[in-house]
Amino acid sequence: MTDAIQRTDPAIPPPGGAAELAGRPVARIGFGAMQLERAIVGRDAALAILRQAADAGVNHIDTAQFYGRCNELIREALAPYDDHLVLVSKVGADRDAGGKLVPGQRPAELRAQVEANLAALGTGQLAVVNLRRVDAPPGIVAEGEQRVLLDDQLAELTALRAAGKIGGIGLSSITASQLRQALPAGIACVQNGYSVLDRTAEPVLDLCREQGIAWVPFFPLGSAFPGRPKAGDDPTVRAIAARLGVTPGQVALAWLLASYDRTLLIPGTADAGHLAENLAAGTVKLPADALDALGRLAPVPGRDQP
């Protein structure tokens, strides 16, 4: 038995409980690698965080070649990969010659990004590839030749799936109408911004519930953009956390887990203590009155008045 297999031992209880992604068993609390790209995170610290996550039962690692060094770190920390590790990447963006993040939406670019992910990670298949649409802010926005039809992108990803390069197709930053359009292609998961304080993506989540599609919310603790609310600052979240003897972040993550049984979390961090805190959120049980109070913190499109 190799060290890598020991790190992803299926006998370890999955953080947050067990779920499924593209036909693969995963822990409901995974790990998002994006924060490991930051220059202030030393290489040894980044490798240690990835190994700590795997040691704790995390087997769903979310990454992207355009994040920077993340794929290289994952390969160094966790390869050779065992059958239990589920590597998920994202395409739809790239870095220009100066390192600036730019759209990369054309089908040929998506294929090249998949190949780059495979090479950097040192694997023959990505369990899921999420197509990041860049139709509107926040973040980069497609213009000119980067405004590509969703059907053309799905055709390319479907061909990559048929070739065995990817196991499943996911979508990111999409609308409910785009998800419905994409359903015939077979969608494994959706990644949209969503939290107890931002429920603008609720129509997309409703469709995921209807279709049994895994829901992977990013910004689960509130927006990373300046001026946007963070769950840890909200008085209701903080009061519930104090009452239960947990952290505000754990309350926010526990609410997401309770909102849909196919929710998969990928909170990222470069801090060992914060990682342990995130994983422990899977043991937090919110009482009914807390769920009710948290459910009223943000307006829900189509249900609440503007």
PDB file of C-alpha atoms in Angstrom:
ATOM      1  CA  MET A   1       0.000   0.000   0.000  1.00  0.00           C
ATOM      2  CA  THR A   2       1.481   3.343  -1.030  1.00  0.00           C
ATOM      3  CA  ASP A   3       1.526   6.454   1.108  1.00  0.00           C
ATOM      4  CA  ALA A   4      -0.969   8.093  -1.283  1.00  0.00           C
ATOM      5  CA  ILE A   5      -3.475   5.264  -0.787  1.00  0.00           C
ATOM      6  CA  GLN A   6      -3.121   5.517   2.976  1.00  0.00           C
ATOM      7  CA  ARG A   7      -3.886   9.255   2.809  1.00  0.00           C
ATOM      8  CA  THR A   8      -7.174   8.661   1.017  1.00  0.00           C
ATOM      9  CA  ASP A   9      -8.181   5.547   2.961  1.00  0.00           C
ATOM     10  CA  PRO A  10     -11.943   5.028   2.385  1.00  0.00           C
ATOM     11  CA  ALA A  11     -12.245   3.830   5.988  1.00  0.00           C
ATOM     12  CA  ILE A  12     -11.787   7.421   7.173  1.00  0.00           C
ATOM     13  CA  PRO A  13     -15.230   9.007   7.757  1.00  0.00           C
ATOM     14  CA  PRO A  14     -15.871  11.507   4.957  1.00  0.00           C
ATOM     15  CA  PRO A  15     -16.019  15.096   6.271  1.00  0.00           C
ATOM     16  CA  GLY A  16     -19.633  16.281   6.103  1.00  0.00           C
ATOM     17  CA  GLY A  17     -20.846  12.819   5.168  1.00  0.00           C
ATOM     18  CA  ALA A  18     -20.793  10.925   1.884  1.00  0.00           C
ATOM     19  CA  ALA A  19     -22.170  12.019  -1.474  1.00  0.00           C
ATOM     20  CA  GLU A  20     -21.590  11.376  -5.159  1.00  0.00           C
ATOM     21  CA  LEU A  21     -20.053  13.399  -7.972  1.00  0.00           C
ATOM     22  CA  ALA A  22     -20.066  12.161 -11.570  1.00  0.00           C
ATOM     23  CA  GLY A  23     -20.603   8.624 -10.321  1.00  0.00           C
ATOM     24  CA  ARG A  24     -17.722   8.832  -7.850  1.00  0.00           C
ATOM     25  CA  PRO A  25     -18.102   8.762  -4.035  1.00  0.00           C
ATOM     26  CA  VAL A  26     -16.913  11.980  -2.402  1.00  0.00           C
ATOM     27  CA  ALA A  27     -16.905  13.610   0.998  1.00  0.00           C
ATOM     28  CA  ARG A  28     -19.409  16.464   1.150  1.00  0.00           C
ATOM     29  CA  ILE A  29     -16.645  18.784   2.355  1.00  0.00           C
ATOM     30  CA  GLY A  30     -13.801  18.933  -0.123  1.00  0.00           C
ATOM     31  CA  PHE A  31     -10.955  21.358  -0.666  1.00  0.00           C
ATOM     32  CA  GLY A  32     -10.602  24.285  -3.069  1.00  0.00           C
ATOM     33  CA  ALA A  33      -6.961  24.778  -4.034  1.00  0.00           C
ATOM     34  CA  MET A  34      -7.167  28.347  -5.351  1.00  0.00           C
ATOM     35  CA  GLN A  35      -5.840  30.026  -2.199  1.00  0.00           C
ATOM     36  CA  LEU A  36      -2.640  27.997  -2.438  1.00  0.00           C
ATOM     37  CA  GLU A  37      -1.678  30.089  -5.452  1.00  0.00           C
ATOM     38  CA  ARG A  38      -1.032  33.144  -3.284  1.00  0.00           C
ATOM     39  CA  ALA A  39       2.611  34.183  -3.093  1.00  0.00           C
ATOM     40  CA  ILE A  40       2.497  34.415   0.705  1.00  0.00           C
ATOM     41  CA  VAL A  41       1.835  30.667   0.962  1.00  0.00           C
ATOM     42  CA  GLY A  42       5.164  28.879   1.086  1.00  0.00           C
ATOM     43  CA  ARG A  43       5.582  25.703  -0.921  1.00  0.00           C
ATOM     44  CA  ASP A  44       6.078  23.468   2.099  1.00  0.00           C
ATOM     45  CA  ALA A  45       3.012  24.948   3.818  1.00  0.00           C
ATOM     46  CA  ALA A  46       0.898  24.436   0.700  1.00  0.00           C
ATOM     47  CA  LEU A  47       1.967  20.805   0.376  1.00  0.00           C
ATOM     48  CA  ALA A  48       1.259  20.227   4.070  1.00  0.00           C
ATOM     49  CA  ILE A  49      -2.281  21.637   3.752  1.00  0.00           C
ATOM     50  CA  LEU A  50      -3.090  19.335   0.826  1.00  0.00           C
ATOM     51  CA  ARG A  51      -1.793  16.317   2.711  1.00  0.00           C
ATOM     52  CA  GLN A  52      -3.651  17.370   5.865  1.00  0.00           C
ATOM     53  CA  ALA A  53      -6.883  17.529   3.876  1.00  0.00           C
ATOM     54  CA  ALA A  54      -6.324  14.062   2.380  1.00  0.00           C
ATOM     55  CA  ASP A  55      -5.355  12.637   5.767  1.00  0.00           C
ATOM     56  CA  ALA A  56      -8.670  13.943   7.152  1.00  0.00           C
ATOM     57  CA  GLY A  57     -10.721  12.099   4.533  1.00  0.00           C
ATOM     58  CA  VAL A  58     -11.068  14.806   1.881  1.00  0.00           C
ATOM     59  CA  ASN A  59     -11.074  13.205  -1.564  1.00  0.00           C
ATOM     60  CA  HIS A  60     -12.634  15.988  -3.692  1.00  0.00           C
ATOM     61  CA  ILE A  61      -9.959  18.499  -4.737  1.00  0.00           C
ATOM     62  CA  ASP A  62     -11.041  21.476  -6.845  1.00  0.00           C
ATOM     63  CA  THR A  63      -8.413  23.230  -8.943  1.00  0.00           C
ATOM     64  CA  ALA A  64      -7.694  24.901 -12.301  1.00  0.00           C
ATOM     65  CA  GLN A  65      -4.624  25.354 -14.452  1.00  0.00           C
ATOM     66  CA  PHE A  66      -5.279  29.097 -14.627  1.00  0.00           C
ATOM     67  CA  TYR A  67      -5.009  29.346 -10.819  1.00  0.00           C
ATOM     68  CA  GLY A  68      -1.233  29.244 -11.164  1.00  0.00           C
ATOM     69  CA  ARG A  69       0.895  26.686  -9.336  1.00  0.00           C
ATOM     70  CA  CYS A  70      -1.996  24.733  -7.771  1.00  0.00           C
ATOM     71  CA  ASN A  71      -1.897  21.741 -10.113  1.00  0.00           C
ATOM     72  CA  GLU A  72       1.835  21.398  -9.640  1.00  0.00           C
ATOM     73  CA  LEU A  73       1.392  21.448  -5.858  1.00  0.00           C
ATOM     74  CA  ILE A  74      -1.406  18.855  -5.967  1.00  0.00           C
ATOM     75  CA  ARG A  75       0.760  16.527  -8.036  1.00  0.00           C
ATOM     76  CA  GLU A  76       3.719  16.879  -5.694  1.00  0.00           C
ATOM     77  CA  ALA A  77       1.608  16.449  -2.567  1.00  0.00           C
ATOM     78  CA  LEU A  78      -0.769  13.671  -3.581  1.00  0.00           C
ATOM     79  CA  ALA A  79       0.568  11.730  -6.578  1.00  0.00           C
ATOM     80  CA  PRO A  80       0.554   8.847  -7.284  1.00  0.00           C
ATOM     81  CA  TYR A  81      -3.218   9.219  -7.091  1.00  0.00           C
ATOM     82  CA  ASP A  82      -5.379   6.387  -5.834  1.00  0.00           C
ATOM     83  CA  ASP A  83      -8.832   5.459  -7.039  1.00  0.00           C
ATOM     84  CA  HIS A  84     -10.563   7.374  -4.238  1.00  0.00           C
ATOM     85  CA  LEU A  85      -9.191  10.827  -5.142  1.00  0.00           C
ATOM     86  CA  VAL A  86     -11.552  12.920  -7.269  1.00  0.00           C
ATOM     87  CA  LEU A  87      -9.736  15.696  -9.131  1.00  0.00           C
ATOM     88  CA  VAL A  88     -11.994  18.423 -10.501  1.00  0.00           C
ATOM     89  CA  SER A  89     -10.763  21.275 -12.652  1.00  0.00           C
ATOM     90  CA  LYS A  90     -12.165  24.314 -14.379  1.00  0.00           C
ATOM     91  CA  VAL A  91     -11.775  25.727 -17.898  1.00  0.00           C
ATOM     92  CA  GLY A  92     -12.921  28.911 -19.597  1.00  0.00           C
ATOM     93  CA  ALA A  93     -10.105  31.248 -18.606  1.00  0.00           C
ATOM     94  CA  ASP A  94      -6.384  31.497 -19.229  1.00  0.00           C
ATOM     95  CA  ARG A  95      -3.376  33.686 -18.490  1.00  0.00           C
ATOM     96  CA  ASP A  96      -1.938  36.053 -21.090  1.00  0.00           C
ATOM     97  CA  ALA A  97       1.785  36.616 -21.602  1.00  0.00           C
ATOM     98  CA  GLY A  98       1.832  39.052 -18.702  1.00  0.00           C
ATOM     99  CA  GLY A  99       0.061  36.669 -16.337  1.00  0.00           C
ATOM    100  CA  LYS A 100      -3.266  38.500 -16.482  1.00  0.00           C
ATOM    101  CA  LEU A 101      -6.413  36.387 -16.269  1.00  0.00           C
ATOM    102  CA  VAL A 102      -8.336  36.541 -19.547  1.00  0.00           C
ATOM    103  CA  PRO A 103     -11.298  34.660 -21.041  1.00  0.00           C
ATOM    104  CA  GLY A 104     -10.526  31.414 -22.868  1.00  0.00           C
ATOM    105  CA  GLN A 105     -13.976  30.366 -24.037  1.00  0.00           C
ATOM    106  CA  ARG A 106     -13.491  29.043 -27.564  1.00  0.00           C
ATOM    107  CA  PRO A 107     -13.819  25.273 -27.990  1.00  0.00           C
ATOM    108  CA  ALA A 108     -10.200  24.818 -29.093  1.00  0.00           C
ATOM    109  CA  GLU A 109      -9.081  26.770 -26.042  1.00  0.00           C
ATOM    110  CA  LEU A 110     -11.184  24.585 -23.755  1.00  0.00           C
ATOM    111  CA  ARG A 111      -9.562  21.470 -25.202  1.00  0.00           C
ATOM    112  CA  ALA A 112      -6.080  22.964 -24.754  1.00  0.00           C
ATOM    113  CA  GLN A 113      -6.900  23.860 -21.149  1.00  0.00           C
ATOM    114  CA  VAL A 114      -8.064  20.310 -20.422  1.00  0.00           C
ATOM    115  CA  GLU A 115      -4.829  18.945 -21.871  1.00  0.00           C
ATOM    116  CA  ALA A 116      -2.800  21.440 -19.814  1.00  0.00           C
ATOM    117  CA  ASN A 117      -4.589  20.365 -16.635  1.00  0.00           C
ATOM    118  CA  LEU A 118      -3.970  16.693 -17.377  1.00  0.00           C
ATOM    119  CA  ALA A 119      -0.279  17.291 -18.025  1.00  0.00           C
ATOM    120  CA  ALA A 120       0.278  19.472 -14.952  1.00  0.00           C
ATOM    121  CA  LEU A 121      -1.596  17.114 -12.631  1.00  0.00           C
ATOM    122  CA  GLY A 122       0.020  14.034 -14.144  1.00  0.00           C
ATOM    123  CA  THR A 123      -3.201  12.125 -14.700  1.00  0.00           C
ATOM    124  CA  GLY A 124      -4.996  10.561 -17.623  1.00  0.00           C
ATOM    125  CA  GLN A 125      -8.465  11.774 -16.707  1.00  0.00           C
ATOM    126  CA  LEU A 126     -10.119  14.599 -14.789  1.00  0.00           C
ATOM    127  CA  ALA A 127     -13.122  13.369 -12.803  1.00  0.00           C
ATOM    128  CA  VAL A 128     -15.063  16.520 -13.717  1.00  0.00           C
ATOM    129  CA  VAL A 129     -14.282  19.621 -15.741  1.00  0.00           C
ATOM    130  CA  ASN A 130     -16.329  22.705 -14.938  1.00  0.00           C
ATOM    131  CA  LEU A 131     -16.945  25.156 -17.756  1.00  0.00           C
ATOM    132  CA  ARG A 132     -16.642  28.653 -16.321  1.00  0.00           C
ATOM    133  CA  ARG A 133     -18.891  30.976 -18.320  1.00  0.00           C
ATOM    134  CA  VAL A 134     -17.834  34.629 -18.273  1.00  0.00           C
ATOM    135  CA  ASP A 135     -20.999  36.313 -19.478  1.00  0.00           C
ATOM    136  CA  ALA A 136     -21.254  38.971 -16.759  1.00  0.00           C
ATOM    137  CA  PRO A 137     -19.376  40.427 -13.766  1.00  0.00           C
ATOM    138  CA  PRO A 138     -17.941  39.929 -11.226  1.00  0.00           C
ATOM    139  CA  GLY A 139     -14.619  38.948 -12.702  1.00  0.00           C
ATOM    140  CA  ILE A 140     -13.577  38.775 -16.334  1.00  0.00           C
ATOM    141  CA  VAL A 141     -16.215  39.176 -19.047  1.00  0.00           C
ATOM    142  CA  ALA A 142     -16.150  37.733 -22.566  1.00  0.00           C
ATOM    143  CA  GLU A 143     -16.033  40.148 -25.485  1.00  0.00           C
ATOM    144  CA  GLY A 144     -15.666  39.777 -29.254  1.00  0.00           C
ATOM    145  CA  GLU A 145     -14.530  36.328 -30.363  1.00  0.00           C
ATOM    146  CA  GLN A 146     -14.702  35.122 -26.767  1.00  0.00           C
ATOM    147  CA  ARG A 147     -18.494  35.322 -26.832  1.00  0.00           C
ATOM    148  CA  VAL A 148     -19.093  31.681 -27.666  1.00  0.00           C
ATOM    149  CA  LEU A 149     -22.307  29.684 -27.917  1.00  0.00           C
ATOM    150  CA  LEU A 150     -22.825  27.353 -24.973  1.00  0.00           C
ATOM    151  CA  ASP A 151     -23.837  24.523 -27.310  1.00  0.00           C
ATOM    152  CA  ASP A 152     -20.479  24.752 -29.130  1.00  0.00           C
ATOM    153  CA  GLN A 153     -18.622  24.532 -25.818  1.00  0.00           C
ATOM    154  CA  LEU A 154     -20.702  21.591 -24.653  1.00  0.00           C
ATOM    155  CA  ALA A 155     -20.026  19.762 -27.927  1.00  0.00           C
ATOM    156  CA  GLU A 156     -16.283  20.057 -27.287  1.00  0.00           C
ATOM    157  CA  LEU A 157     -16.559  18.901 -23.690  1.00  0.00           C
ATOM    158  CA  THR A 158     -18.814  16.021 -24.714  1.00  0.00           C
ATOM    159  CA  ALA A 159     -16.163  14.912 -27.210  1.00  0.00           C
ATOM    160  CA  LEU A 160     -13.507  15.081 -24.487  1.00  0.00           C
ATOM    161  CA  ARG A 161     -15.721  12.993 -22.225  1.00  0.00           C
ATOM    162  CA  ALA A 162     -16.247  10.412 -24.984  1.00  0.00           C
ATOM    163  CA  ALA A 163     -12.469  10.270 -25.445  1.00  0.00           C
ATOM    164  CA  GLY A 164     -12.013   9.542 -21.741  1.00  0.00           C
ATOM    165  CA  LYS A 165     -10.161  12.769 -20.996  1.00  0.00           C
ATOM    166  CA  ILE A 166     -12.869  13.863 -18.536  1.00  0.00           C
ATOM    167  CA  GLY A 167     -15.372  11.879 -16.529  1.00  0.00           C
ATOM    168  CA  GLY A 168     -18.119  14.457 -16.182  1.00  0.00           C
ATOM    169  CA  ILE A 169     -19.111  17.942 -17.327  1.00  0.00           C
ATOM    170  CA  GLY A 170     -19.846  20.709 -14.850  1.00  0.00           C
ATOM    171  CA  LEU A 171     -20.918  24.319 -15.290  1.00  0.00           C
ATOM    172  CA  SER A 172     -19.897  27.426 -13.385  1.00  0.00           C
ATOM    173  CA  SER A 173     -21.346  30.937 -13.167  1.00  0.00           C
ATOM    174  CA  ILE A 174     -24.444  30.140 -15.180  1.00  0.00           C
ATOM    175  CA  THR A 175     -28.119  31.033 -15.208  1.00  0.00           C
ATOM    176  CA  ALA A 176     -31.032  28.664 -14.765  1.00  0.00           C
ATOM    177  CA  SER A 177     -31.875  28.977 -18.469  1.00  0.00           C
ATOM    178  CA  GLN A 178     -28.310  28.027 -19.424  1.00  0.00           C
ATOM    179  CA  LEU A 179     -28.436  25.010 -17.138  1.00  0.00           C
ATOM    180  CA  ARG A 180     -31.722  23.887 -18.662  1.00  0.00           C
ATOM    181  CA  GLN A 181     -30.220  24.302 -22.134  1.00  0.00           C
ATOM    182  CA  ALA A 182     -27.236  22.164 -21.110  1.00  0.00           C
ATOM    183  CA  LEU A 183     -29.180  19.317 -19.504  1.00  0.00           C
ATOM    184  CA  PRO A 184     -29.160  17.056 -22.604  1.00  0.00           C
ATOM    185  CA  ALA A 185     -25.349  16.995 -22.424  1.00  0.00           C
ATOM    186  CA  GLY A 186     -25.486  15.401 -18.965  1.00  0.00           C
ATOM    187  CA  ILE A 187     -24.363  17.798 -16.248  1.00  0.00           C
ATOM    188  CA  ALA A 188     -22.570  16.429 -13.185  1.00  0.00           C
ATOM    189  CA  CYS A 189     -22.476  19.589 -11.073  1.00  0.00           C
ATOM    190  CA  VAL A 190     -22.922  23.342 -10.980  1.00  0.00           C
ATOM    191  CA  GLN A 191     -20.606  25.851  -9.323  1.00  0.00           C
ATOM    192  CA  ASN A 192     -22.192  29.241  -8.658  1.00  0.00           C
ATOM    193  CA  GLY A 193     -21.676  31.886  -6.035  1.00  0.00           C
ATOM    194  CA  TYR A 194     -24.059  31.206  -3.150  1.00  0.00           C
ATOM    195  CA  SER A 195     -24.134  31.645   0.600  1.00  0.00           C
ATOM    196  CA  VAL A 196     -26.466  32.318   3.494  1.00  0.00           C
ATOM    197  CA  LEU A 197     -26.044  36.031   2.657  1.00  0.00           C
ATOM    198  CA  ASP A 198     -26.290  35.774  -1.144  1.00  0.00           C
ATOM    199  CA  ARG A 199     -29.059  33.651  -2.630  1.00  0.00           C
ATOM    200  CA  THR A 200     -29.287  35.239  -6.070  1.00  0.00           C
ATOM    201  CA  ALA A 201     -28.446  31.843  -7.602  1.00  0.00           C
ATOM    202  CA  GLU A 202     -31.448  30.163  -5.954  1.00  0.00           C
ATOM    203  CA  PRO A 203     -33.245  29.546  -9.297  1.00  0.00           C
ATOM    204  CA  VAL A 204     -30.198  27.579 -10.467  1.00  0.00           C
ATOM    205  CA  LEU A 205     -30.142  25.619  -7.212  1.00  0.00           C
ATOM    206  CA  ASP A 206     -33.853  24.880  -7.570  1.00  0.00           C
ATOM    207  CA  LEU A 207     -33.196  23.339 -10.983  1.00  0.00           C
ATOM    208  CA  CYS A 208     -30.294  21.323  -9.555  1.00  0.00           C
ATOM    209  CA  ARG A 209     -32.644  19.991  -6.888  1.00  0.00           C
ATOM    210  CA  GLU A 210     -35.209  19.098  -9.541  1.00  0.00           C
ATOM    211  CA  GLN A 211     -32.643  17.266 -11.669  1.00  0.00           C
ATOM    212  CA  GLY A 212     -30.544  15.740  -8.862  1.00  0.00           C
ATOM    213  CA  ILE A 213     -27.428  17.651  -9.910  1.00  0.00           C
ATOM    214  CA  ALA A 214     -24.619  18.250  -7.412  1.00  0.00           C
ATOM    215  CA  TRP A 215     -24.384  21.861  -6.185  1.00  0.00           C
ATOM    216  CA  VAL A 216     -20.925  23.265  -5.410  1.00  0.00           C
ATOM    217  CA  PRO A 217     -21.264  26.844  -4.111  1.00  0.00           C
ATOM    218  CA  PHE A 218     -18.265  29.132  -4.275  1.00  0.00           C
ATOM    219  CA  PHE A 219     -17.892  32.080  -1.894  1.00  0.00           C
ATOM    220  CA  PRO A 220     -19.672  29.906   0.715  1.00  0.00           C
ATOM    221  CA  LEU A 221     -18.752  32.329   3.496  1.00  0.00           C
ATOM    222  CA  GLY A 222     -19.767  35.422   1.564  1.00  0.00           C
ATOM    223  CA  SER A 223     -18.181  37.299  -1.281  1.00  0.00           C
ATOM    224  CA  ALA A 224     -14.440  37.734  -1.629  1.00  0.00           C
ATOM    225  CA  PHE A 225     -15.035  41.000  -3.503  1.00  0.00           C
ATOM    226  CA  PRO A 226     -14.603  44.292  -1.598  1.00  0.00           C
ATOM    227  CA  GLY A 227     -17.757  45.804  -0.151  1.00  0.00           C
ATOM    228  CA  ARG A 228     -19.719  42.550  -0.265  1.00  0.00           C
ATOM    229  CA  PRO A 229     -21.064  40.951   2.953  1.00  0.00           C
ATOM    230  CA  LYS A 230     -19.232  38.159   4.757  1.00  0.00           C
ATOM    231  CA  ALA A 231     -21.053  35.583   6.851  1.00  0.00           C
ATOM    232  CA  GLY A 232     -18.639  36.008   9.747  1.00  0.00           C
ATOM    233  CA  ASP A 233     -19.692  39.633  10.144  1.00  0.00           C
ATOM    234  CA  ASP A 234     -23.440  39.011  10.234  1.00  0.00           C
ATOM    235  CA  PRO A 235     -25.030  39.477  13.699  1.00  0.00           C
ATOM    236  CA  THR A 236     -27.479  36.593  13.278  1.00  0.00           C
ATOM    237  CA  VAL A 237     -24.774  34.185  12.164  1.00  0.00           C
ATOM    238  CA  ARG A 238     -22.539  35.298  15.018  1.00  0.00           C
ATOM    239  CA  ALA A 239     -25.305  34.944  17.603  1.00  0.00           C
ATOM    240  CA  ILE A 240     -26.139  31.409  16.467  1.00  0.00           C
ATOM    241  CA  ALA A 241     -22.447  30.491  16.509  1.00  0.00           C
ATOM    242  CA  ALA A 242     -22.056  31.790  20.065  1.00  0.00           C
ATOM    243  CA  ARG A 243     -25.131  29.879  21.200  1.00  0.00           C
ATOM    244  CA  LEU A 244     -23.892  26.604  19.695  1.00  0.00           C
ATOM    245  CA  GLY A 245     -20.269  27.062  20.700  1.00  0.00           C
ATOM    246  CA  VAL A 246     -18.955  26.988  17.140  1.00  0.00           C
ATOM    247  CA  THR A 247     -17.537  29.580  14.747  1.00  0.00           C
ATOM    248  CA  PRO A 248     -19.594  31.803  12.414  1.00  0.00           C
ATOM    249  CA  GLY A 249     -17.911  30.149   9.455  1.00  0.00           C
ATOM    250  CA  GLN A 250     -18.988  26.723  10.649  1.00  0.00           C
ATOM    251  CA  VAL A 251     -22.577  27.955  10.970  1.00  0.00           C
ATOM    252  CA  ALA A 252     -22.517  29.284   7.394  1.00  0.00           C
ATOM    253  CA  LEU A 253     -21.080  26.031   6.028  1.00  0.00           C
ATOM    254  CA  ALA A 254     -23.484  23.879   8.060  1.00  0.00           C
ATOM    255  CA  TRP A 255     -26.408  25.875   6.660  1.00  0.00           C
ATOM    256  CA  LEU A 256     -25.257  25.126   3.128  1.00  0.00           C
ATOM    257  CA  LEU A 257     -24.954  21.404   3.869  1.00  0.00           C
ATOM    258  CA  ALA A 258     -28.465  21.409   5.320  1.00  0.00           C
ATOM    259  CA  SER A 259     -29.984  23.264   2.370  1.00  0.00           C
ATOM    260  CA  TYR A 260     -29.636  20.395  -0.153  1.00  0.00           C
ATOM    261  CA  ASP A 261     -28.359  16.862   0.314  1.00  0.00           C
ATOM    262  CA  ARG A 262     -26.281  17.062  -2.875  1.00  0.00           C
ATOM    263  CA  THR A 263     -24.438  20.211  -1.817  1.00  0.00           C
ATOM    264  CA  LEU A 264     -20.662  19.721  -1.954  1.00  0.00           C
ATOM    265  CA  LEU A 265     -18.451  22.299  -0.266  1.00  0.00           C
ATOM    266  CA  ILE A 266     -14.944  23.215  -1.424  1.00  0.00           C
ATOM    267  CA  PRO A 267     -13.783  25.872   1.062  1.00  0.00           C
ATOM    268  CA  GLY A 268     -10.160  26.797   0.516  1.00  0.00           C
ATOM    269  CA  THR A 269      -7.535  27.901   2.987  1.00  0.00           C
ATOM    270  CA  ALA A 270      -3.793  27.980   3.467  1.00  0.00           C
ATOM    271  CA  ASP A 271      -4.035  27.689   7.262  1.00  0.00           C
ATOM    272  CA  ALA A 272      -4.018  24.317   9.050  1.00  0.00           C
ATOM    273  CA  GLY A 273      -6.295  25.490  11.860  1.00  0.00           C
ATOM    274  CA  HIS A 274      -8.801  26.988   9.451  1.00  0.00           C
ATOM    275  CA  LEU A 275      -8.828  23.763   7.431  1.00  0.00           C
ATOM    276  CA  ALA A 276      -9.637  21.745  10.544  1.00  0.00           C
ATOM    277  CA  GLU A 277     -12.390  24.236  11.400  1.00  0.00           C
ATOM    278  CA  ASN A 278     -13.913  23.944   7.922  1.00  0.00           C
ATOM    279  CA  LEU A 279     -13.926  20.154   8.036  1.00  0.00           C
ATOM    280  CA  ALA A 280     -15.485  20.157  11.512  1.00  0.00           C
ATOM    281  CA  ALA A 281     -18.421  22.156  10.128  1.00  0.00           C
ATOM    282  CA  GLY A 282     -19.729  18.833   8.879  1.00  0.00           C
ATOM    283  CA  THR A 283     -20.521  17.829  12.468  1.00  0.00           C
ATOM    284  CA  VAL A 284     -22.507  20.989  13.290  1.00  0.00           C
ATOM    285  CA  LYS A 285     -26.235  20.365  13.588  1.00  0.00           C
ATOM    286  CA  LEU A 286     -28.343  23.499  13.300  1.00  0.00           C
ATOM    287  CA  PRO A 287     -31.634  23.475  15.231  1.00  0.00           C
ATOM    288  CA  ALA A 288     -34.849  24.304  13.389  1.00  0.00           C
ATOM    289  CA  ASP A 289     -35.098  27.844  14.723  1.00  0.00           C
ATOM    290  CA  ALA A 290     -31.525  28.564  13.624  1.00  0.00           C
ATOM    291  CA  LEU A 291     -32.211  27.227  10.137  1.00  0.00           C
ATOM    292  CA  ASP A 292     -35.307  29.405   9.961  1.00  0.00           C
ATOM    293  CA  ALA A 293     -33.434  32.535  11.061  1.00  0.00           C
ATOM    294  CA  LEU A 294     -30.565  31.890   8.657  1.00  0.00           C
ATOM    295  CA  GLY A 295     -32.968  31.203   5.822  1.00  0.00           C
ATOM    296  CA  ARG A 296     -34.407  34.700   6.176  1.00  0.00           C
ATOM    297  CA  LEU A 297     -31.096  36.590   5.977  1.00  0.00           C
ATOM    298  CA  ALA A 298     -31.099  37.081   2.200  1.00  0.00           C
ATOM    299  CA  PRO A 299     -33.862  37.626  -0.351  1.00  0.00           C
ATOM    300  CA  VAL A 300     -34.671  34.684  -2.605  1.00  0.00           C
ATOM    301  CA  PRO A 301     -35.437  35.552  -6.260  1.00  0.00           C
ATOM    302  CA  GLY A 302     -38.989  34.659  -7.186  1.00  0.00           C
ATOM    303  CA  ARG A 303     -40.058  34.227  -3.569  1.00  0.00           C
ATOM    304  CA  ASP A 304     -39.338  37.537  -1.859  1.00  0.00           C
ATOM    305  CA  GLN A 305     -40.299  41.046  -2.869  1.00  0.00           C
ATOM    306  CA  PRO A 306     -37.400  43.198  -4.131  1.00  0.00           C
TER     307      PRO A 306
END
